[in-house]
mmCIF file of C-alpha atoms and ligand atoms in Angstrom:
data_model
loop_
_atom_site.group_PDB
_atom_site.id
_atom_site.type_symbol
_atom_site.label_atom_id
_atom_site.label_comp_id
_atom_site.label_asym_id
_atom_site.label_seq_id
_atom_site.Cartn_x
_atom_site.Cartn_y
_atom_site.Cartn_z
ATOM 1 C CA UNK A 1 22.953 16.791 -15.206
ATOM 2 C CA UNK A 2 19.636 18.369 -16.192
ATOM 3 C CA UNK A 3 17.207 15.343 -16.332
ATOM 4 C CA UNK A 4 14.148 15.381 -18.617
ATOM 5 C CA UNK A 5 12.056 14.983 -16.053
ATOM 6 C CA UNK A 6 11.833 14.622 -12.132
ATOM 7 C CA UNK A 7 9.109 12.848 -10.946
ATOM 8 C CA UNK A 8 7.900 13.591 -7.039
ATOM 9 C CA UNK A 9 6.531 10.643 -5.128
ATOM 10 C CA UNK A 10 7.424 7.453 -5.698
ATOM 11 C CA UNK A 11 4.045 5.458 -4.670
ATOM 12 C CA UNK A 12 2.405 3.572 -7.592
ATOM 13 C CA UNK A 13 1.440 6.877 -10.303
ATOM 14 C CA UNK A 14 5.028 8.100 -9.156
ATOM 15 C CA UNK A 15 6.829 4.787 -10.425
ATOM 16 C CA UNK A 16 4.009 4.501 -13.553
ATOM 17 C CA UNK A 17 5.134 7.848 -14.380
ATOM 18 C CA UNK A 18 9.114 6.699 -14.267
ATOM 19 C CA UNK A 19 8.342 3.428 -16.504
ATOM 20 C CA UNK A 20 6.535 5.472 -19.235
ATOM 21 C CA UNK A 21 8.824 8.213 -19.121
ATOM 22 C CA UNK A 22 11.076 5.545 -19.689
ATOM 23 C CA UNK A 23 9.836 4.287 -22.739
ATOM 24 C CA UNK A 24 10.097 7.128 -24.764
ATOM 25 C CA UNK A 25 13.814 7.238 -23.348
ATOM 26 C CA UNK A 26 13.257 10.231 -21.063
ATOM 27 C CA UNK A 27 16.330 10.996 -18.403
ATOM 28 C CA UNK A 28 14.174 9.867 -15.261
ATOM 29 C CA UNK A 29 14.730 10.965 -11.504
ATOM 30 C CA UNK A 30 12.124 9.819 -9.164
ATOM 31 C CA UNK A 31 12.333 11.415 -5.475
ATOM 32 C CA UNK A 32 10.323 9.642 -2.713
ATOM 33 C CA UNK A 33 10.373 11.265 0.799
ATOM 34 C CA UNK A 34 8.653 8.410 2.971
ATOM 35 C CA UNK A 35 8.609 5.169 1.611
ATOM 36 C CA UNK A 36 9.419 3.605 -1.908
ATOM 37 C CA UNK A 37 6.304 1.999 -3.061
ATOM 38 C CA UNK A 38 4.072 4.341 -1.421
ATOM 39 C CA UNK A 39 1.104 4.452 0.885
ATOM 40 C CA UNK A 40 1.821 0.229 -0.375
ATOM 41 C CA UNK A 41 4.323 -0.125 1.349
ATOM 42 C CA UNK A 42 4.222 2.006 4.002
ATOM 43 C CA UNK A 43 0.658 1.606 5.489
ATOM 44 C CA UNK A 44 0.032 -1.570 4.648
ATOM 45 C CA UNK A 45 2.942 -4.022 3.716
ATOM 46 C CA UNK A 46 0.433 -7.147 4.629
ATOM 47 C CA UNK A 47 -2.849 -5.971 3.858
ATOM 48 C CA UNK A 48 -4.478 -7.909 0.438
ATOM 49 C CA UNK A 49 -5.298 -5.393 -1.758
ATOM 50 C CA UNK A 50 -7.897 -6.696 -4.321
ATOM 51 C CA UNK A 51 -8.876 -4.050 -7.082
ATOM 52 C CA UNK A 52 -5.969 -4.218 -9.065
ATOM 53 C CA UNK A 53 -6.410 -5.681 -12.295
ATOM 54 C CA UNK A 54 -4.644 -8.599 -12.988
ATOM 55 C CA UNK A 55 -3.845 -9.476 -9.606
ATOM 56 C CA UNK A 56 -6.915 -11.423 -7.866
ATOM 57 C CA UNK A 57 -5.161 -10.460 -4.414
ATOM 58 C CA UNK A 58 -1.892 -9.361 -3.556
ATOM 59 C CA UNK A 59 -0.213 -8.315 -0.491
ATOM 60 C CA UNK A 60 0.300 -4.504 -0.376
ATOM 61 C CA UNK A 61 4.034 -4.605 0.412
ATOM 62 C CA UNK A 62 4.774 -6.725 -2.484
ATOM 63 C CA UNK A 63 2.703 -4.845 -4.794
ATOM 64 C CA UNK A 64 4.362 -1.774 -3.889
ATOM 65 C CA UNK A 65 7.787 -3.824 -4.670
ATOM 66 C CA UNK A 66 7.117 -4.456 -8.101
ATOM 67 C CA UNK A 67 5.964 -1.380 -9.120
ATOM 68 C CA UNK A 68 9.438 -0.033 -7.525
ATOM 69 C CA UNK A 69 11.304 -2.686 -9.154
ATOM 70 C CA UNK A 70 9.616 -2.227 -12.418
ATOM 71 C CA UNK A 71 10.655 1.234 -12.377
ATOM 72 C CA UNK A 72 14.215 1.036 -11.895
ATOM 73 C CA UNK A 73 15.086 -1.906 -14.358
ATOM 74 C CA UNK A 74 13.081 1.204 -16.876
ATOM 75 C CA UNK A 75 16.240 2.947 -15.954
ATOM 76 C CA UNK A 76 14.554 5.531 -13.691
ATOM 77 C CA UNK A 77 16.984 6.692 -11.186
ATOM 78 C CA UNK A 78 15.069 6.486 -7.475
ATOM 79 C CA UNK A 79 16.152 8.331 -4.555
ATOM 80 C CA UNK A 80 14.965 8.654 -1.068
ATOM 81 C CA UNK A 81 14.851 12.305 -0.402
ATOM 82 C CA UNK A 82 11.958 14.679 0.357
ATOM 83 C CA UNK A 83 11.454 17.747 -1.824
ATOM 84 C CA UNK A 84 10.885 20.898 0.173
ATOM 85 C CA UNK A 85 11.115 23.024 -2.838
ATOM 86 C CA UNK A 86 10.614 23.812 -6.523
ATOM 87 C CA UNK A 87 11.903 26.917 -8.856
ATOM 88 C CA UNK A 88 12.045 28.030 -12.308
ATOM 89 C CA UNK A 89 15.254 28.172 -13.731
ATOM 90 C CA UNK A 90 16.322 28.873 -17.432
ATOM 91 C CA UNK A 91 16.776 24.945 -17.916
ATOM 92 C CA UNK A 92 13.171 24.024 -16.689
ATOM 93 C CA UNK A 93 13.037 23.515 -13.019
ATOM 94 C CA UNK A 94 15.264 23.415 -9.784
ATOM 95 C CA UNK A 95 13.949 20.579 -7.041
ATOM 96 C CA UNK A 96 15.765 21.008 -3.721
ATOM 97 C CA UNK A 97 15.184 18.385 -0.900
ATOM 98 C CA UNK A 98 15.316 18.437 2.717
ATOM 99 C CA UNK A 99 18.916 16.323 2.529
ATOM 100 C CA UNK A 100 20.446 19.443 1.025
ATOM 101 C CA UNK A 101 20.558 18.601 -2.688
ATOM 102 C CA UNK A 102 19.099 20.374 -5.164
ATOM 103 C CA UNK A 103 18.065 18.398 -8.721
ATOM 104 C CA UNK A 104 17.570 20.022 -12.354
ATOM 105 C CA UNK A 105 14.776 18.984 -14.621
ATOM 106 C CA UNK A 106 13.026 19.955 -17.729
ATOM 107 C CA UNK A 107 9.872 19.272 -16.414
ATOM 108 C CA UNK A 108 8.139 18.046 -13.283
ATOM 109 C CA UNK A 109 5.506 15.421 -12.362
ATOM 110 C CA UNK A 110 4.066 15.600 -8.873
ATOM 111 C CA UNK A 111 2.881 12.635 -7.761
ATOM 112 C CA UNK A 112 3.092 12.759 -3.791
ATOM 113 C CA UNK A 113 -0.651 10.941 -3.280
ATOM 114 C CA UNK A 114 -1.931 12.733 -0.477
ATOM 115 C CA UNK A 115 1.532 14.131 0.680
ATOM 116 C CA UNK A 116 2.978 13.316 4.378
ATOM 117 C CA UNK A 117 0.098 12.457 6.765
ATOM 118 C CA UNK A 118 -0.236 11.329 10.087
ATOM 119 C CA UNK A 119 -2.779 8.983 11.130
ATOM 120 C CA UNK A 120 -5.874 10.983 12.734
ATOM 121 C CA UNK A 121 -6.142 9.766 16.587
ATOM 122 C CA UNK A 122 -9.073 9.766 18.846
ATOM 123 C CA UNK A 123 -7.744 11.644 21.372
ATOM 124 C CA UNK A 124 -8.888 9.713 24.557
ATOM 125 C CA UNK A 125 -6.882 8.732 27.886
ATOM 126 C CA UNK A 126 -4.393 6.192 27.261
ATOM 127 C CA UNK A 127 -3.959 6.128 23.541
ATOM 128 C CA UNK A 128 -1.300 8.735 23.621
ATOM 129 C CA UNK A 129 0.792 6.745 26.649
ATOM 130 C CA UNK A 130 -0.006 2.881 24.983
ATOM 131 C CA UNK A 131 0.908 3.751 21.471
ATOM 132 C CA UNK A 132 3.267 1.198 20.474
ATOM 133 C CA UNK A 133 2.285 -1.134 23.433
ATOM 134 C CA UNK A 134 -0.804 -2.116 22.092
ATOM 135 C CA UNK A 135 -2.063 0.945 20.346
ATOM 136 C CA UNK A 136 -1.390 1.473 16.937
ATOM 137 C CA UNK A 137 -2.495 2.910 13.536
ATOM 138 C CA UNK A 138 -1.846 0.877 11.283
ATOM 139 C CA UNK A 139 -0.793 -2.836 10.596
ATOM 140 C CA UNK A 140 2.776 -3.472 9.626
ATOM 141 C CA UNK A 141 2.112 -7.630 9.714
ATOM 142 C CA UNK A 142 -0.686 -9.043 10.767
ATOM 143 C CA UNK A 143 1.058 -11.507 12.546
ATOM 144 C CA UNK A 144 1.648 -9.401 15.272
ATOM 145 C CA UNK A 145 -2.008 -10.032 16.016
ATOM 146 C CA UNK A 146 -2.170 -13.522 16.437
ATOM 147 C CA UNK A 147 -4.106 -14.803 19.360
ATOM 148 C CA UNK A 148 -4.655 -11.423 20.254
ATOM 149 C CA UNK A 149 -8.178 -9.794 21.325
ATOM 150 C CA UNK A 150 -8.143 -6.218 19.087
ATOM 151 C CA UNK A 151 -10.476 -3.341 18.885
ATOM 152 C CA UNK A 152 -10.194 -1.792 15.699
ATOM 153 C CA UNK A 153 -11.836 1.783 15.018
ATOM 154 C CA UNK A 154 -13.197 2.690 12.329
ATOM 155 C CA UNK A 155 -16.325 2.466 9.592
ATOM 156 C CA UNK A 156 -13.992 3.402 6.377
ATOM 157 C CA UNK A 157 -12.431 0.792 3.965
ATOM 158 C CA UNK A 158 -9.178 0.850 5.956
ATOM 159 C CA UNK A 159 -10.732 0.295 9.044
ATOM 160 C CA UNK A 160 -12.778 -2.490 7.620
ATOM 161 C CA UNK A 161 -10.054 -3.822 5.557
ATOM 162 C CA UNK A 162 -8.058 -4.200 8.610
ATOM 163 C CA UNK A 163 -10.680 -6.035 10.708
ATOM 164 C CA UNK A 164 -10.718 -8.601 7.627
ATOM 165 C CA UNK A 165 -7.149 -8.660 7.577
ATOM 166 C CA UNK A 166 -6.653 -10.000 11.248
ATOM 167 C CA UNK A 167 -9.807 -11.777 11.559
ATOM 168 C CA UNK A 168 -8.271 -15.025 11.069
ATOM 169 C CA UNK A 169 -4.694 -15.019 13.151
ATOM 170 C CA UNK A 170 -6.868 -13.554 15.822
ATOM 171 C CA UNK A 171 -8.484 -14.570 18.666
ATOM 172 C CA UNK A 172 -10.933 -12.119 18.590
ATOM 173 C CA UNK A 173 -12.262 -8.879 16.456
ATOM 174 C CA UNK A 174 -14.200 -5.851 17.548
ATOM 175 C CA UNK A 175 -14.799 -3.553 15.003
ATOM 176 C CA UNK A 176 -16.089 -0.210 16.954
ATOM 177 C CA UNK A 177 -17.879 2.250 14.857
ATOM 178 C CA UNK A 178 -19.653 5.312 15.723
ATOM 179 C CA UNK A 179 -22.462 5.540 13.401
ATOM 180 C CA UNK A 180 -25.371 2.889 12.478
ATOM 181 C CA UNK A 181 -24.229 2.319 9.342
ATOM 182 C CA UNK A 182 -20.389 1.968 7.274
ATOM 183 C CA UNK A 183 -19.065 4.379 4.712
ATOM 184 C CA UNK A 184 -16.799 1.863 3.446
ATOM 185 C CA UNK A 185 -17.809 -0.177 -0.059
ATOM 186 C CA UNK A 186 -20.308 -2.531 0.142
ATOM 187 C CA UNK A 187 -18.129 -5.649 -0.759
ATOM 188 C CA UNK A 188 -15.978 -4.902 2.553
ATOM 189 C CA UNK A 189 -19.329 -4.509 4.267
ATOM 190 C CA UNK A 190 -20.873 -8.153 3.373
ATOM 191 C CA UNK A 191 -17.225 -9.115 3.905
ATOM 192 C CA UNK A 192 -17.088 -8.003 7.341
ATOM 193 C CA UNK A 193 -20.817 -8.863 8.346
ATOM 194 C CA UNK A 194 -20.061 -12.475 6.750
ATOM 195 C CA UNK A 195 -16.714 -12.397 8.717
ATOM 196 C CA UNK A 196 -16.225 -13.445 12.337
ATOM 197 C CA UNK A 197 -15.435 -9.778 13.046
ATOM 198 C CA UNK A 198 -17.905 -8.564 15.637
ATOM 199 C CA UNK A 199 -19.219 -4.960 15.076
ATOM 200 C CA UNK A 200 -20.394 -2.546 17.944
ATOM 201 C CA UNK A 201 -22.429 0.085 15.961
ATOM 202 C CA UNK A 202 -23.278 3.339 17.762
ATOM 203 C CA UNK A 203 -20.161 2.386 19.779
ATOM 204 C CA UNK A 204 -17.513 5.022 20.692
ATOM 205 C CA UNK A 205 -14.099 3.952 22.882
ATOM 206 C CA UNK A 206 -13.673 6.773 25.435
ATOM 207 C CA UNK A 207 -10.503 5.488 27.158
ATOM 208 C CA UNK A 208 -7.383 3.005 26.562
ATOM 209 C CA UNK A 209 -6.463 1.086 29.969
ATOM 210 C CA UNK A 210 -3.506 -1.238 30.641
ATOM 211 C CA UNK A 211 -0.114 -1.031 32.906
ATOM 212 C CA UNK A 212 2.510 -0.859 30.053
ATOM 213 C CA UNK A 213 0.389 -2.633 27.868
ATOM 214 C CA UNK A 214 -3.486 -2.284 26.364
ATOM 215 C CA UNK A 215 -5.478 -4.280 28.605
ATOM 216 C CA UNK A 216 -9.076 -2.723 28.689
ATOM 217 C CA UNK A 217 -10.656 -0.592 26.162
ATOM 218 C CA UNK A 218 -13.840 1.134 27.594
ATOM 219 C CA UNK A 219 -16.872 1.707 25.277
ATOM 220 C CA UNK A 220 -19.999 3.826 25.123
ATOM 221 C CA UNK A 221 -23.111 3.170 23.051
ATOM 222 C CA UNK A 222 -23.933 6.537 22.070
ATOM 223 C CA UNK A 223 -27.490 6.179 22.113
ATOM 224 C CA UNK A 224 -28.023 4.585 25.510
ATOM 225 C CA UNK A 225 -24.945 5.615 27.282
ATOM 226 C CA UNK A 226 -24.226 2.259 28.538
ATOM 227 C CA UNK A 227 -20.771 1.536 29.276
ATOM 228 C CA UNK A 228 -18.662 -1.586 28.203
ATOM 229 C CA UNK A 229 -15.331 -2.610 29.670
ATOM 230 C CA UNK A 230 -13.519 -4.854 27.101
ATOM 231 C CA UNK A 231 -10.772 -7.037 28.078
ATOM 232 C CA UNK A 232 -8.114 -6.636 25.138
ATOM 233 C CA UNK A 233 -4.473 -6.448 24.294
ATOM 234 C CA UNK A 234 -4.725 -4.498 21.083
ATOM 235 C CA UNK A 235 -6.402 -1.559 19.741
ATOM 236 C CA UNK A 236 -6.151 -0.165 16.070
ATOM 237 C CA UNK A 237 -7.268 3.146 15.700
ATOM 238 C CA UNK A 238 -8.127 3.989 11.739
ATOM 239 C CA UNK A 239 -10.030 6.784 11.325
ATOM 240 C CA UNK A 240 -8.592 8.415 8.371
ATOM 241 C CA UNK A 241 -5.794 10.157 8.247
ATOM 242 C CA UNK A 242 -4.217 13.697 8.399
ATOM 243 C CA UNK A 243 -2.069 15.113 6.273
ATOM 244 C CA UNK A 244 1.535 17.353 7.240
ATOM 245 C CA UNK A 245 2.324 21.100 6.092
ATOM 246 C CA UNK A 246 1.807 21.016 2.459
ATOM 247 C CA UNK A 247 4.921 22.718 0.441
ATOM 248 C CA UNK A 248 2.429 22.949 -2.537
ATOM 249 C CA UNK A 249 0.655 26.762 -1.805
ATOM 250 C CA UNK A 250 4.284 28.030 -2.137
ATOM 251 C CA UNK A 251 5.241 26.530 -5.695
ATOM 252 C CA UNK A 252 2.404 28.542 -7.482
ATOM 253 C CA UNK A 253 0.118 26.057 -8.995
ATOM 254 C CA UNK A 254 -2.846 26.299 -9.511
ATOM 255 C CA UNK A 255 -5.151 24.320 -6.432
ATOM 256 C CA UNK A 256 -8.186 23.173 -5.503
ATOM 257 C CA UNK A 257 -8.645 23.551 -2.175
ATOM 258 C CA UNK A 258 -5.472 23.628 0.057
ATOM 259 C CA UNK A 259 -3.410 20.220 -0.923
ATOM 260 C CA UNK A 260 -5.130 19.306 -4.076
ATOM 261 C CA UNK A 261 -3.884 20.158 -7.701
ATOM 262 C CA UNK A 262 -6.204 21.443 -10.567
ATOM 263 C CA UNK A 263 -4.993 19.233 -14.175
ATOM 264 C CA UNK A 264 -6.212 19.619 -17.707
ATOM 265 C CA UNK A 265 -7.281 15.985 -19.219
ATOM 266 C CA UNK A 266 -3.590 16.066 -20.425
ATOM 267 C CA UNK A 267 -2.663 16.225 -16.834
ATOM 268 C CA UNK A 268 -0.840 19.373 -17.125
ATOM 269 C CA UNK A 269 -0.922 21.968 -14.233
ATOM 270 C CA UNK A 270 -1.085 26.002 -14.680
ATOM 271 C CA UNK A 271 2.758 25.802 -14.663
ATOM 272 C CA UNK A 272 3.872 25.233 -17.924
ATOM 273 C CA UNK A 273 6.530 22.101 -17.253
ATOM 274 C CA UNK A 274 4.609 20.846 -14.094
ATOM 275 C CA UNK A 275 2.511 18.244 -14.754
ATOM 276 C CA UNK A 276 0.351 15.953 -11.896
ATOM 277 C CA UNK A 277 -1.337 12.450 -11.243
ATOM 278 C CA UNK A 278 -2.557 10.497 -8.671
ATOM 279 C CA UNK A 279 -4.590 10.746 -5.588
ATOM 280 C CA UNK A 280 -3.072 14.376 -5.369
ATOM 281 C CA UNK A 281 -4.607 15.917 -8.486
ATOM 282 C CA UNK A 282 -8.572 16.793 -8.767
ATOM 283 C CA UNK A 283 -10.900 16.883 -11.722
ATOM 284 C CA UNK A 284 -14.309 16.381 -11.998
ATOM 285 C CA UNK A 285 -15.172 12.640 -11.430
ATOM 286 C CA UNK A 286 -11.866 11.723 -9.847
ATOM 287 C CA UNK A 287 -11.618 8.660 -8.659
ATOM 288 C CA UNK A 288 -9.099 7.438 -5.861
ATOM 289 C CA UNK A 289 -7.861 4.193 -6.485
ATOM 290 C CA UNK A 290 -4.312 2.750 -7.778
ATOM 291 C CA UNK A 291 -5.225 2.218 -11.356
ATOM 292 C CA UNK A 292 -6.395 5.455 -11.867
ATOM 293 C CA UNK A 293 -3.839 6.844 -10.500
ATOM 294 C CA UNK A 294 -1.587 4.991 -12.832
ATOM 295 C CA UNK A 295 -3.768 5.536 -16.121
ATOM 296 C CA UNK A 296 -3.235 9.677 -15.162
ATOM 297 C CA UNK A 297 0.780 8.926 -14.571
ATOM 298 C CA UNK A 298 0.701 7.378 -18.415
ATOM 299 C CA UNK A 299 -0.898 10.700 -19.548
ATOM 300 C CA UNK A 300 1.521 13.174 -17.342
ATOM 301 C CA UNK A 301 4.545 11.183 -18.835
ATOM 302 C CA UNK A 302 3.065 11.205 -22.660
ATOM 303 C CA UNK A 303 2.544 14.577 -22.126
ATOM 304 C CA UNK A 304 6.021 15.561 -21.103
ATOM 305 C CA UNK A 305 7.132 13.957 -23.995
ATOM 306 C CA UNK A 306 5.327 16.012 -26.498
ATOM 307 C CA UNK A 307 6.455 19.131 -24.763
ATOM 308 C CA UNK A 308 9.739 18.018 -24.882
ATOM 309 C CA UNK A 309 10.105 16.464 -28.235
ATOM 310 C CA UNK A 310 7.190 17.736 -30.007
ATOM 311 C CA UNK A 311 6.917 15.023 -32.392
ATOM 312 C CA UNK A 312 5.320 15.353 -35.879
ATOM 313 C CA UNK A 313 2.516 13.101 -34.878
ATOM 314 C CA UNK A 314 1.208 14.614 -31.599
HETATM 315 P P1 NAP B 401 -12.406 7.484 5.902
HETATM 316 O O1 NAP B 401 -13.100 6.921 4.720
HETATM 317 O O2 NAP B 401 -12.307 8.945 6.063
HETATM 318 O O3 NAP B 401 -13.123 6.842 7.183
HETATM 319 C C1 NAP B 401 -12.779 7.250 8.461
HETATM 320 C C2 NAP B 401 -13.742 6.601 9.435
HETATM 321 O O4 NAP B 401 -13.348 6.936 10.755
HETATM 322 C C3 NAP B 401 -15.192 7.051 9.256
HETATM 323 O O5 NAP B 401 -16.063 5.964 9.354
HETATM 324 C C4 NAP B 401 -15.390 8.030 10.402
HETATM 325 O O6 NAP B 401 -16.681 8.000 10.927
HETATM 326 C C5 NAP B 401 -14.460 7.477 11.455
HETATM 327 N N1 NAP B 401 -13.988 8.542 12.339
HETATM 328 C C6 NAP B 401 -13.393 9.711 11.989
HETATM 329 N N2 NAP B 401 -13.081 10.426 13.079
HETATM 330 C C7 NAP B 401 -13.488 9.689 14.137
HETATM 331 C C8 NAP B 401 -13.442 9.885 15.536
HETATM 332 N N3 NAP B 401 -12.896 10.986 16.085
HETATM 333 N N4 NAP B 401 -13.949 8.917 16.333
HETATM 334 C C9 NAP B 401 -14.503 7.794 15.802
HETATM 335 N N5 NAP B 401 -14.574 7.542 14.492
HETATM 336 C C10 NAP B 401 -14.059 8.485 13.666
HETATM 337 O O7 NAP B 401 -10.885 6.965 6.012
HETATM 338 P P2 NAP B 401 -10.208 5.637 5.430
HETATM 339 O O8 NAP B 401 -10.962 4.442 5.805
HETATM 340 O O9 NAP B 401 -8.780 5.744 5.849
HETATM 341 O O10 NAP B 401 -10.283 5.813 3.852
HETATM 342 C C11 NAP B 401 -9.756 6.997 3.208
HETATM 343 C C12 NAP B 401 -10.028 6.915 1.678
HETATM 344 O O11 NAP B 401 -9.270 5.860 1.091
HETATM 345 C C13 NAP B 401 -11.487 6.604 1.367
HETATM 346 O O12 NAP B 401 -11.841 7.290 0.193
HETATM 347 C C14 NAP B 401 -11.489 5.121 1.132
HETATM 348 O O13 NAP B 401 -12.559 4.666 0.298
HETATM 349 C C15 NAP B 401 -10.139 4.947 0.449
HETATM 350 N N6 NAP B 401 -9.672 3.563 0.652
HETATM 351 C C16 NAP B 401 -9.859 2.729 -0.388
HETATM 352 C C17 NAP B 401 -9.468 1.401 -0.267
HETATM 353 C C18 NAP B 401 -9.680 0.496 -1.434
HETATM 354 O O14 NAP B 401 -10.005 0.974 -2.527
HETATM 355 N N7 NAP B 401 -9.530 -0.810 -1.283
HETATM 356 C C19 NAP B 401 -8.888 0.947 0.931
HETATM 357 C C20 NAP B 401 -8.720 1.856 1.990
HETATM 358 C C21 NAP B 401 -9.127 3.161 1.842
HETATM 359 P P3 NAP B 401 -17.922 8.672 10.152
HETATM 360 O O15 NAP B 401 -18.244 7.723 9.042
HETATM 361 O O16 NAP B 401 -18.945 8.765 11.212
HETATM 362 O O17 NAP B 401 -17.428 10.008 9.667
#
């Protein structure tokens, strides 16, 4: 089967891109190589996310659900497999993944968000040997946190957004940052300074300590070089986030930068066929946030319908 189009990444512009395709009756594949639902689901199933529209709060996990959901009763066909490679053919395009299959399409969307990443770590004694025993990188259910004294790391939204997120199961919340000052948006800052979350500015932790388990995370104001010896069980390092070997230097598109793709307004790449959207694609005044992401996946899928079907009226 050669489907109209095949749509890589399967986080929220991904699935957008499937339901749209959908209405205009487009044969849909969808190929997602981590986690249905995207960075959603996979990096923060319990976190509240709160910018998107229509939805005062909603959990991250569920969110990603519905978009994944909504996609497949559009009749998009969604598969968990990881695509390793992409090729002109006379048909359009041949998409091989790393599970050995190899899919044909008329046209391609990429919409892999910021591609495979790994979390970034600090790289200080213990965090290495306690990962998983009290160290970790991201939170899969805040539950896990109740009663529990946590250092989170961090002065971006996800580190802040975190903080906020265990702040109440809790027992206690230290927010360590190593700067005066957040880079994270103002309404998580008067969230977390309104919050019970206590923040160590100027504050960097310079070793993990516990027998099997966190017990003791040591600190360092970086201005006075005084030392602080915190009794916890938890510590959440979030300090962005790295990403894997990108495939994308090898399928000939036109990039900005390394791992970022250059679109037109129409969200067409310099591969006739390949079109982008999402946090993967740059332009000037691109803005990172689901619902832009989505907006560009409506384009990328309108526009693969003109240069499939060429109506009268486009
Ligand atoms: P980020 O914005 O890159 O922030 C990373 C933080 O970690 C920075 O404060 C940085 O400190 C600190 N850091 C980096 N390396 C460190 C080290 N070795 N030791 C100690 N601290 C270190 O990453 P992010 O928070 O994951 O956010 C990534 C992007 O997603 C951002 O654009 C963010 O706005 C966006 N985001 C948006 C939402 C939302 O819209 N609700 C939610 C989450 C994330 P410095 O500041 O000193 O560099």
């Amino acid at each position: 089967m050669v489907y109209d189009v095949i749509v890589v990444g399967g986080g929220p512009s991904g699935l957008t891109a499937g339901v749209y395709a959908r209405t205009r009756k487009l044969s849909t594949l969808i190929l997602e190589a981590q986690a249905v639902g995207g960075q959603l689901d996979w990096l923060y199933p319990t976190k509240s996310v709160y910018d998107y529209p229509s939805y005062i709060a909603i959990e991250g996990g569920e969110l990603g659900q519905l978009f994944t959901l909504h996609a497949r009763e559009s009749g998009a066909e969604v598969r968990a497999e990881e695509v390793v490679d992409i090729q002109r053919q006379p048909s359009g395009f041949k998409v091989g993944t790393r599970q050995g299959n190899a899919y044909e399409g008329r046209t391609v969307i990429l919409a892999m968000g910021m591609g495979l990443f790994e979390p970034k770590r600090l790289g200080v004694p213990g965090e290495a040997e306690l990962e998983g025993s009290g160290v970790a990188s991201r939170v899969r259910d805040w539950r896990e946190y109740k009663d529990k004294r946590v250092v989170v790391v961090g002065g971006g939204d996800s580190a802040l957004e975190i903080a906020l997120e265990i702040v109440a199961p809790a027992k206690k919340v230290l927010l360590v940052h190593r700067r005066g000052e957040f880079r994270a948006m103002e309404k998580n800052v008067e969230a977390v300074l309104a919050s019970p979350v206590q923040v160590l500015f100027d504050s960097e932790v310079t070793s993990i300590e516990g027998r099997g388990k966190v017990e003791r995370a040591v600190v360092y104001d970086n201005r006075t070089l005084k030392k602080k010896v915190l009794e916890v069980d938890a510590v959440i390092v979030n300090i962005g986030f790295e990403p894997k070997v990108t495939p994308l230097p090898k399928w000939g598109i036109a990039l900005e930068g390394e791992r970022l793709i250059k679109v037109r307004a129409d969200m067409s790449t310099s591969v006739p066929g390949i079109y982008a959207c999402g946090d993967i694609v740059s332009y000037p005044g691109k803005d990172k946030r689901i619902v832009t992401g989505c907006g560009e996946a409506v384009t990328a899928a309108m526009s693969v319908y003109k240069h499939l079907k060429q109506p009268y009226w486009a």
